Amino acid sequence: MDTVTDHVPGQQRREVAVTDHDARPHAGRPRRADARRNRERLLEQARIAFAESGPDASLDEIARRAGVASGTLYRHFPTRPDLVEAVLGERMAELTGLGRELLTAWDEFDALSAWLRAALLHALTYRGLPAAVMNAALDREDDPVSAWHVELFEVGAALFARARRSGAVAADADAADVLKMVGAIALAAPGTPDGRTQAERLLTLLLNGLRHRDAPG
């Protein structure tokens, strides 16, 4: 707020407050845009760092890679669990969204296979993040990981049911069992490039077992 001198001849000079109606809104928008960009860069670099080093990745290094000061990181994410939860929440939402998109894919078995591969890759890439969030949520009434897992199971079960109705999946196969096996594959595979190759082989065996085959005539 600025002041100007308002002088009328014959009267005492007085200062009048002037509100700048143009500058403030326009000045606020760039700041908000910068804050959004900083948050996006921080999340992008945090995803990379957590994939490389797990939930204990250096926060200062994440800020450096994002091109911002450490204080900027803490303004957006006051604690490490806040950042881990934000990264995991985004990745889980992407996986759920992919599943919903695949519900309209032409080939039901290919759609199920694609989603299970994406789920396995997620589990291999972000080892330890769900546990880190759950541990941080122990003293809270809400547990975001449980809610995310419910959504993932629902979309996975829907893809599975669709494939089974089409006859592409064996009728006696169970969605919950399959999703547990995908999780077990992720736990069994070591966190190395060879481990990912092994995980892919195991998933292929699982998918081959799921595929319905007509009995020989």
CSV table of C-alpha atoms in Angstrom, one decimal:
chain,number,residue,atom,x,y,z
A,1,MET,CA,0.0,0.0,0.0
A,2,ASP,CA,1.4,3.4,-1.0
A,3,THR,CA,0.5,7.0,0.1
A,4,VAL,CA,0.1,10.1,-2.0
A,5,THR,CA,-0.4,13.7,-0.8
A,6,ASP,CA,-3.8,15.1,-1.5
A,7,HIS,CA,-3.7,18.9,-1.4
A,8,VAL,CA,-6.7,21.2,-1.9
A,9,PRO,CA,-5.9,24.9,-2.0
A,10,GLY,CA,-6.8,26.5,1.4
A,11,GLN,CA,-6.8,23.2,3.2
A,12,GLN,CA,-4.2,21.3,5.2
A,13,ARG,CA,-2.3,18.7,3.2
A,14,ARG,CA,-3.2,15.1,4.0
A,15,GLU,CA,-1.9,11.7,3.0
A,16,VAL,CA,-4.3,9.3,1.4
A,17,ALA,CA,-3.6,5.5,1.3
A,18,VAL,CA,-3.8,4.1,-2.1
A,19,THR,CA,-4.3,0.4,-2.8
A,20,ASP,CA,-2.7,-1.0,-5.9
A,21,HIS,CA,-5.6,-3.0,-7.3
A,22,ASP,CA,-3.6,-4.1,-10.3
A,23,ALA,CA,-0.2,-5.1,-9.0
A,24,ARG,CA,-1.2,-7.4,-6.2
A,25,PRO,CA,-3.2,-10.0,-8.0
A,26,HIS,CA,-0.8,-10.1,-10.9
A,27,ALA,CA,2.2,-10.4,-8.5
A,28,GLY,CA,0.5,-13.3,-6.6
A,29,ARG,CA,-0.1,-15.5,-9.7
A,30,PRO,CA,3.5,-15.9,-10.7
A,31,ARG,CA,4.4,-16.7,-7.1
A,32,ARG,CA,1.7,-19.5,-7.1
A,33,ALA,CA,2.9,-20.7,-10.5
A,34,ASP,CA,6.5,-20.8,-9.3
A,35,ALA,CA,5.4,-22.7,-6.2
A,36,ARG,CA,3.6,-25.3,-8.3
A,37,ARG,CA,6.6,-25.8,-10.5
A,38,ASN,CA,8.9,-26.2,-7.5
A,39,ARG,CA,6.6,-28.8,-6.0
A,40,GLU,CA,6.4,-30.7,-9.3
A,41,ARG,CA,10.2,-30.7,-9.7
A,42,LEU,CA,10.6,-31.8,-6.1
A,43,LEU,CA,8.2,-34.7,-6.6
A,44,GLU,CA,9.8,-35.7,-9.9
A,45,GLN,CA,13.3,-35.8,-8.3
A,46,ALA,CA,12.0,-37.5,-5.2
A,47,ARG,CA,10.5,-40.3,-7.3
A,48,ILE,CA,13.9,-40.8,-8.9
A,49,ALA,CA,15.8,-40.7,-5.6
A,50,PHE,CA,13.4,-43.0,-3.8
A,51,ALA,CA,13.6,-45.5,-6.7
A,52,GLU,CA,17.4,-45.4,-6.5
A,53,SER,CA,17.9,-45.3,-2.7
A,54,GLY,CA,14.6,-46.1,-1.0
A,55,PRO,CA,12.7,-43.9,1.5
A,56,ASP,CA,15.9,-42.9,3.2
A,57,ALA,CA,17.2,-40.9,0.2
A,58,SER,CA,18.9,-37.6,1.0
A,59,LEU,CA,16.3,-34.8,1.1
A,60,ASP,CA,19.1,-32.2,0.5
A,61,GLU,CA,20.1,-34.1,-2.6
A,62,ILE,CA,16.5,-34.1,-3.8
A,63,ALA,CA,16.3,-30.4,-3.4
A,64,ARG,CA,19.6,-29.9,-5.2
A,65,ARG,CA,18.5,-32.0,-8.1
A,66,ALA,CA,15.2,-30.0,-8.3
A,67,GLY,CA,17.2,-26.8,-8.4
A,68,VAL,CA,15.7,-25.3,-5.2
A,69,ALA,CA,16.9,-24.6,-1.7
A,70,SER,CA,16.3,-27.2,1.1
A,71,GLY,CA,14.0,-24.7,2.8
A,72,THR,CA,11.8,-24.7,-0.3
A,73,LEU,CA,11.5,-28.5,0.0
A,74,TYR,CA,10.5,-28.2,3.7
A,75,ARG,CA,7.9,-25.6,3.0
A,76,HIS,CA,6.2,-28.0,0.6
A,77,PHE,CA,6.9,-31.1,2.6
A,78,PRO,CA,7.6,-30.4,6.3
A,79,THR,CA,8.7,-34.0,7.0
A,80,ARG,CA,10.2,-36.9,5.2
A,81,PRO,CA,7.0,-38.9,5.5
A,82,ASP,CA,5.1,-36.0,3.9
A,83,LEU,CA,7.3,-36.3,0.8
A,84,VAL,CA,7.2,-40.1,0.8
A,85,GLU,CA,3.4,-40.1,1.1
A,86,ALA,CA,3.1,-37.5,-1.8
A,87,VAL,CA,5.3,-39.6,-4.1
A,88,LEU,CA,3.6,-42.9,-3.3
A,89,GLY,CA,0.1,-41.3,-3.6
A,90,GLU,CA,0.9,-40.1,-7.0
A,91,ARG,CA,2.3,-43.4,-8.2
A,92,MET,CA,-0.7,-45.4,-6.8
A,93,ALA,CA,-3.1,-43.0,-8.4
A,94,GLU,CA,-1.3,-43.5,-11.8
A,95,LEU,CA,-1.5,-47.3,-11.4
A,96,THR,CA,-5.2,-47.1,-10.5
A,97,GLY,CA,-5.9,-44.8,-13.4
A,98,LEU,CA,-4.1,-47.2,-15.8
A,99,GLY,CA,-6.3,-50.0,-14.6
A,100,ARG,CA,-9.4,-48.1,-15.2
A,101,GLU,CA,-8.3,-47.2,-18.7
A,102,LEU,CA,-7.5,-50.8,-19.4
A,103,LEU,CA,-11.0,-51.8,-18.5
A,104,THR,CA,-12.1,-50.7,-22.0
A,105,ALA,CA,-9.2,-52.3,-23.8
A,106,TRP,CA,-10.2,-54.7,-26.6
A,107,ASP,CA,-8.2,-57.8,-25.5
A,108,GLU,CA,-9.2,-58.6,-21.9
A,109,PHE,CA,-6.2,-60.9,-21.2
A,110,ASP,CA,-3.7,-58.4,-22.6
A,111,ALA,CA,-5.3,-55.7,-20.5
A,112,LEU,CA,-4.9,-57.8,-17.3
A,113,SER,CA,-1.3,-58.7,-18.2
A,114,ALA,CA,-0.4,-55.1,-18.8
A,115,TRP,CA,-1.8,-54.0,-15.5
A,116,LEU,CA,-0.1,-56.8,-13.5
A,117,ARG,CA,3.2,-55.9,-15.2
A,118,ALA,CA,2.8,-52.3,-14.2
A,119,ALA,CA,1.9,-53.3,-10.6
A,120,LEU,CA,5.0,-55.5,-10.4
A,121,LEU,CA,7.2,-52.7,-11.8
A,122,HIS,CA,5.8,-50.3,-9.2
A,123,ALA,CA,6.4,-52.8,-6.4
A,124,LEU,CA,10.0,-53.4,-7.6
A,125,THR,CA,10.8,-49.7,-8.1
A,126,TYR,CA,9.4,-48.3,-4.8
A,127,ARG,CA,10.4,-50.9,-2.3
A,128,GLY,CA,9.9,-49.8,1.2
A,129,LEU,CA,7.7,-46.7,0.5
A,130,PRO,CA,4.4,-48.2,1.6
A,131,ALA,CA,6.0,-49.4,4.9
A,132,ALA,CA,7.5,-45.9,5.4
A,133,VAL,CA,4.1,-44.3,5.0
A,134,MET,CA,2.3,-46.9,7.2
A,135,ASN,CA,4.9,-46.4,10.0
A,136,ALA,CA,4.4,-42.7,9.8
A,137,ALA,CA,0.6,-43.1,10.0
A,138,LEU,CA,0.6,-45.2,13.1
A,139,ASP,CA,-0.4,-42.3,15.3
A,140,ARG,CA,-3.0,-41.0,12.8
A,141,GLU,CA,-6.6,-42.1,12.4
A,142,ASP,CA,-6.2,-42.4,8.6
A,143,ASP,CA,-4.0,-44.9,6.8
A,144,PRO,CA,-3.5,-43.7,3.3
A,145,VAL,CA,-1.7,-46.9,2.2
A,146,SER,CA,-4.7,-49.1,3.2
A,147,ALA,CA,-7.0,-46.9,1.2
A,148,TRP,CA,-4.8,-46.9,-1.9
A,149,HIS,CA,-4.5,-50.7,-1.7
A,150,VAL,CA,-8.3,-51.1,-1.6
A,151,GLU,CA,-8.5,-49.0,-4.8
A,152,LEU,CA,-5.8,-51.0,-6.4
A,153,PHE,CA,-7.4,-54.3,-5.5
A,154,GLU,CA,-10.8,-53.1,-6.8
A,155,VAL,CA,-9.4,-52.2,-10.2
A,156,GLY,CA,-7.3,-55.3,-10.4
A,157,ALA,CA,-10.3,-57.5,-9.5
A,158,ALA,CA,-12.4,-55.8,-12.1
A,159,LEU,CA,-9.8,-56.5,-14.8
A,160,PHE,CA,-9.5,-60.0,-13.6
A,161,ALA,CA,-13.3,-60.6,-13.6
A,162,ARG,CA,-13.6,-59.1,-17.1
A,163,ALA,CA,-10.9,-61.5,-18.4
A,164,ARG,CA,-12.6,-64.4,-16.7
A,165,ARG,CA,-16.0,-63.6,-18.2
A,166,SER,CA,-14.5,-63.5,-21.6
A,167,GLY,CA,-13.0,-66.9,-21.1
A,168,ALA,CA,-9.5,-65.7,-21.4
A,169,VAL,CA,-8.7,-66.7,-17.8
A,170,ALA,CA,-9.2,-70.0,-16.1
A,171,ALA,CA,-12.6,-70.1,-14.3
A,172,ASP,CA,-11.1,-71.4,-11.1
A,173,ALA,CA,-8.4,-68.6,-10.8
A,174,ASP,CA,-8.8,-66.2,-8.0
A,175,ALA,CA,-8.0,-62.4,-8.2
A,176,ALA,CA,-6.8,-62.1,-4.6
A,177,ASP,CA,-4.5,-65.1,-5.0
A,178,VAL,CA,-3.0,-63.7,-8.2
A,179,LEU,CA,-2.4,-60.2,-6.7
A,180,LYS,CA,-0.7,-61.8,-3.7
A,181,MET,CA,1.5,-63.8,-6.0
A,182,VAL,CA,2.5,-60.6,-7.8
A,183,GLY,CA,3.5,-59.1,-4.5
A,184,ALA,CA,5.4,-62.2,-3.6
A,185,ILE,CA,7.4,-62.0,-6.9
A,186,ALA,CA,8.3,-58.4,-6.1
A,187,LEU,CA,9.6,-59.5,-2.6
A,188,ALA,CA,11.5,-62.5,-3.9
A,189,ALA,CA,13.3,-60.6,-6.7
A,190,PRO,CA,16.5,-58.9,-5.6
A,191,GLY,CA,16.8,-55.2,-6.3
A,192,THR,CA,19.1,-55.5,-9.2
A,193,PRO,CA,18.7,-55.5,-13.0
A,194,ASP,CA,19.0,-59.3,-12.9
A,195,GLY,CA,16.3,-59.3,-10.2
A,196,ARG,CA,13.9,-57.5,-12.5
A,197,THR,CA,14.6,-60.0,-15.3
A,198,GLN,CA,13.9,-62.8,-12.8
A,199,ALA,CA,10.7,-61.1,-11.7
A,200,GLU,CA,9.5,-60.7,-15.3
A,201,ARG,CA,10.2,-64.5,-15.9
A,202,LEU,CA,8.2,-65.4,-12.8
A,203,LEU,CA,5.3,-63.1,-13.9
A,204,THR,CA,5.3,-64.7,-17.3
A,205,LEU,CA,5.0,-68.1,-15.7
A,206,LEU,CA,2.1,-66.9,-13.6
A,207,LEU,CA,0.3,-65.4,-16.6
A,208,ASN,CA,0.8,-68.6,-18.6
A,209,GLY,CA,-0.8,-70.5,-15.8
A,210,LEU,CA,-3.7,-68.1,-15.7
A,211,ARG,CA,-4.5,-68.3,-19.4
A,212,HIS,CA,-7.4,-70.5,-20.2
A,213,ARG,CA,-6.7,-73.4,-22.6
A,214,ASP,CA,-9.3,-75.5,-24.3
A,215,ALA,CA,-9.1,-79.1,-23.3
A,216,PRO,CA,-7.7,-81.3,-26.2
A,217,GLY,CA,-10.4,-82.9,-28.3
